Short mmCIF file of C-alpha atoms in Angstrom, two decimals:
data_model
loop_
_atom_site.label_atom_id
_atom_site.label_comp_id
_atom_site.label_asym_id
_atom_site.label_seq_id
_atom_site.Cartn_x
_atom_site.Cartn_y
_atom_site.Cartn_z
CA MET A 1 0.00 0.00 0.00
CA LYS A 2 1.27 3.47 -0.87
CA ILE A 3 2.45 5.63 2.02
CA ASP A 4 0.47 8.85 1.92
CA SER A 5 0.76 10.19 5.48
CA VAL A 6 3.29 10.85 8.22
CA LYS A 7 3.15 10.89 12.01
CA ILE A 8 6.00 12.48 13.96
CA PHE A 9 6.91 11.60 17.54
CA GLY A 10 9.67 13.24 19.55
CA GLU A 11 10.23 14.98 22.85
CA ARG A 12 10.17 18.76 23.17
CA HIS A 13 13.29 20.40 21.70
CA THR A 14 14.02 17.54 19.29
CA GLY A 15 13.14 19.34 16.06
CA THR A 16 9.58 18.16 15.50
CA ASN A 17 8.57 21.52 14.02
CA ALA A 18 11.64 21.66 11.78
CA ILE A 19 11.06 18.14 10.42
CA ASN A 20 7.40 18.96 9.91
CA LEU A 21 8.25 22.01 7.78
CA PHE A 22 11.00 20.11 5.93
CA ILE A 23 8.55 17.40 4.90
CA ARG A 24 5.94 19.97 3.89
CA GLU A 25 8.45 21.72 1.65
CA ASN A 26 9.74 18.54 0.04
CA PHE A 27 7.02 15.88 -0.07
CA ASP A 28 3.32 15.40 -0.71
CA LEU A 29 2.16 13.75 2.49
CA THR A 30 -0.81 14.21 4.79
CA PHE A 31 0.12 14.95 8.39
CA LYS A 32 -1.41 12.94 11.22
CA TYR A 33 -2.00 15.07 14.31
CA TYR A 34 -3.54 14.84 17.77
CA ASP A 35 -6.61 12.84 16.69
CA PHE A 36 -4.33 10.04 15.44
CA LEU A 37 -2.46 8.49 18.39
CA GLY A 38 -2.26 11.71 20.33
CA TRP A 39 0.31 14.37 21.19
CA LYS A 40 3.55 14.29 19.23
CA HIS A 41 5.58 14.64 22.46
CA ARG A 42 3.82 11.84 24.31
CA LEU A 43 5.24 8.52 25.41
CA ALA A 44 4.86 6.40 22.29
CA PRO A 45 1.65 4.34 22.38
CA LYS A 46 1.94 0.65 23.07
CA LYS A 47 1.04 -1.84 20.38
CA SER A 48 -2.25 -2.62 22.13
CA GLU A 49 -3.24 1.01 21.42
CA TRP A 50 -1.85 1.76 17.98
CA VAL A 51 -2.99 -1.58 16.51
CA LYS A 52 -6.56 -0.23 16.78
CA HIS A 53 -5.72 2.30 14.07
CA ASP A 54 -4.97 1.81 10.38
CA THR A 55 -1.22 2.51 10.22
CA SER A 56 -0.55 0.65 6.97
CA ASN A 57 -0.07 3.79 4.85
CA THR A 58 1.62 5.98 7.48
CA LEU A 59 5.33 6.66 7.88
CA PHE A 60 6.24 7.11 11.53
CA ILE A 61 9.21 9.37 12.19
CA PHE A 62 10.84 9.29 15.62
CA LEU A 63 13.18 12.12 16.57
CA PHE A 64 16.09 12.04 19.01
CA ARG A 65 18.52 14.56 20.46
CA ASN A 66 21.75 14.32 22.43
CA PRO A 67 20.69 14.29 26.10
CA TYR A 68 23.25 16.83 27.32
CA ALA A 69 22.18 19.50 24.83
CA TRP A 70 18.54 18.52 25.23
CA LEU A 71 18.65 18.94 29.01
CA ARG A 72 20.09 22.45 28.65
CA SER A 73 17.30 23.40 26.22
CA MET A 74 14.67 21.94 28.54
CA TYR A 75 16.14 23.97 31.37
CA LYS A 76 15.93 27.18 29.34
CA GLU A 77 12.39 26.48 28.12
CA PRO A 78 10.75 23.45 29.76
CA TYR A 79 7.24 23.98 28.38
CA TYR A 80 6.07 22.87 31.80
CA HIS A 81 3.01 24.91 32.76
CA HIS A 82 2.08 22.90 35.83
CA TYR A 83 4.79 24.59 37.88
CA LEU A 84 6.03 27.84 36.39
CA LYS A 85 8.66 28.34 39.12
CA ILE A 86 10.67 25.52 37.55
CA ASN A 87 12.48 28.31 35.69
CA ASP A 88 13.62 29.87 38.97
CA ARG A 89 15.88 26.94 39.77
CA SER A 90 19.56 26.58 38.96
CA PHE A 91 20.49 24.02 36.31
CA ASP A 92 21.79 21.71 39.03
CA GLU A 93 18.47 21.94 40.86
CA PHE A 94 16.51 21.51 37.62
CA LEU A 95 18.28 18.21 36.91
CA LYS A 96 16.97 16.80 40.21
CA PHE A 97 13.48 18.27 39.92
CA SER A 98 10.51 15.97 39.32
CA ILE A 99 8.74 16.75 36.04
CA GLU A 100 5.36 15.40 34.94
CA ASP A 101 5.23 11.67 35.79
CA TYR A 102 9.01 11.27 35.92
CA GLU A 103 11.56 11.42 38.72
CA ASN A 104 13.52 13.99 36.73
CA SER A 105 14.12 15.15 33.16
CA ILE A 106 16.79 12.50 32.59
CA CYS A 107 14.32 9.75 33.43
CA LEU A 108 11.88 11.45 31.06
CA TRP A 109 14.52 11.35 28.29
CA ASN A 110 15.19 7.67 28.95
CA GLN A 111 11.58 6.54 29.00
CA LYS A 112 10.32 8.65 26.10
CA ASN A 113 13.17 7.56 23.83
CA GLU A 114 12.87 3.94 24.91
CA SER A 115 9.22 4.07 23.85
CA TYR A 116 10.11 5.58 20.47
CA LEU A 117 12.76 2.93 19.82
CA ARG A 118 10.30 0.20 20.76
CA MET A 119 7.47 1.50 18.57
CA SER A 120 9.82 2.03 15.62
CA THR A 121 10.42 -1.73 15.55
CA GLU A 122 6.71 -2.55 15.77
CA VAL A 123 5.11 -0.43 13.04
CA LYS A 124 5.49 -1.31 9.37
CA HIS A 125 7.03 1.99 8.20
CA SER A 126 9.36 3.98 10.42
CA LEU A 127 12.46 6.18 10.46
CA ASN A 128 14.60 7.11 13.45
CA ILE A 129 16.29 10.49 12.98
CA ARG A 130 18.77 12.23 15.23
CA ILE A 131 18.25 15.97 14.90
CA GLU A 132 22.03 16.46 14.81
CA ASP A 133 22.20 14.27 11.69
CA PHE A 134 19.43 16.30 10.10
CA ARG A 135 21.40 19.48 10.75
CA LEU A 136 24.59 18.01 9.27
CA ASP A 137 23.11 16.44 6.12
CA GLN A 138 19.57 17.33 5.10
CA GLU A 139 20.12 15.77 1.70
CA HIS A 140 20.69 12.38 3.34
CA ILE A 141 17.55 12.69 5.47
CA HIS A 142 15.67 13.76 2.34
CA SER A 143 16.86 10.58 0.62
CA LEU A 144 15.86 8.39 3.59
CA ILE A 145 12.33 9.79 3.59
CA ALA A 146 12.00 9.55 -0.19
CA ASN A 147 13.11 5.91 -0.14
CA ALA A 148 10.80 5.08 2.76
CA ILE A 149 7.69 6.46 1.06
CA GLY A 150 8.64 5.54 -2.52
CA GLN A 151 8.02 9.08 -3.66
CA ASN A 152 10.14 11.37 -5.77
CA SER A 153 10.00 14.78 -4.17
CA ARG A 154 10.40 18.18 -5.63
CA LYS A 155 13.89 19.69 -5.72
CA LEU A 156 15.42 19.58 -2.25
CA VAL A 157 14.45 22.57 -0.13
CA GLU A 158 16.83 22.87 2.81
CA LEU A 159 16.01 24.61 6.06
CA THR A 160 18.53 27.16 7.25
CA SER A 161 16.70 28.96 10.07
CA TYR A 162 15.91 28.06 13.67
CA ILE A 163 12.32 26.78 13.85
CA ASN A 164 10.14 26.10 16.86
CA GLY A 165 6.45 26.10 17.72
CA ARG A 166 6.33 29.88 17.34
CA GLY A 167 7.70 29.70 13.80
CA ILE A 168 11.01 30.88 12.35
CA GLU A 169 13.34 32.72 14.73
CA GLU A 170 16.11 34.39 12.75
CA ASN A 171 17.96 35.60 15.86
CA LYS A 172 18.57 32.09 17.21
CA SER A 173 21.51 29.91 16.19
CA ILE A 174 20.81 26.27 15.37
CA ASP A 175 24.41 25.22 15.91
CA SER A 176 24.65 26.96 19.28
CA SER A 177 21.44 25.27 20.37
CA LEU A 178 22.65 21.81 19.36
CA ALA A 179 26.15 22.24 20.81
CA ILE A 180 27.08 20.14 23.83
CA PRO A 181 27.08 22.56 26.80
CA GLU A 182 29.86 23.08 29.31
CA LEU A 183 28.95 21.05 32.39
CA THR A 184 30.51 20.80 35.82
CA LYS A 185 31.87 17.45 36.98
CA LEU A 186 28.99 17.14 39.43
CA GLU A 187 26.42 17.84 36.71
CA LYS A 188 27.98 15.29 34.36
CA ASN A 189 28.18 12.66 37.08
CA PHE A 190 24.56 13.20 38.06
CA ILE A 191 23.30 13.05 34.47
CA ASN A 192 25.39 9.97 33.69
CA SER A 193 24.17 8.18 36.82
CA TYR A 194 20.63 8.29 35.38
CA LEU A 195 21.20 7.97 31.63
CA SER A 196 20.36 4.56 30.21
CA ARG A 197 23.43 2.94 28.68
CA SER A 198 21.39 0.74 26.37
CA ILE A 199 19.36 3.67 25.01
CA MET A 200 22.50 5.78 24.52
CA ARG A 201 24.06 2.89 22.61
CA LYS A 202 20.99 2.20 20.46
CA ILE A 203 20.64 5.85 19.43
CA GLY A 204 24.39 6.26 18.99
CA TYR A 205 25.31 8.86 21.60
CA ASP A 206 28.47 8.91 23.71
CA PHE A 207 28.71 9.60 27.41
CA LEU A 208 30.64 12.69 28.50
#
């Protein structure tokens, strides 16, 4: 069956809006949103849930980001409206702070990405994309998507601006955002004590 739609899953600050715009500019696909397996930032649905939907003609794209850079972005803008004072904490305090249903943001990173890796092996059509790889070689990602959907796209349209849920932000640097931040020894040790070694290995990230 021909793939004619796409559903994107990825945590906040993993480039979901950028990939969305990239696909819009380069391919003719229908986007599946909240009414099809829920929020794009959610824990990936288990098979017992998604099997109730027709996924045969949908490409699922799962997005990943280096945890050290991701944690710094979450600290700067956590999109966490349940407790607005989360922004008043130091980075060290933020790392230890409980967020949503998770002990801390590192546990959130582990469990969300574990769910994406699991679902990517269950559905018929899927791509796992690290946002750093997208930044380095959009032509390669373009080729991966084209091959996955069996569709020749229009001429490659690359994205060069920082994109988030508010749109294009010309004053923000993509490379600065994706750069691994300077961390203290205590911060690195705390993060590494929680990071899942198996998930880091499966996605292809190195420990600091």
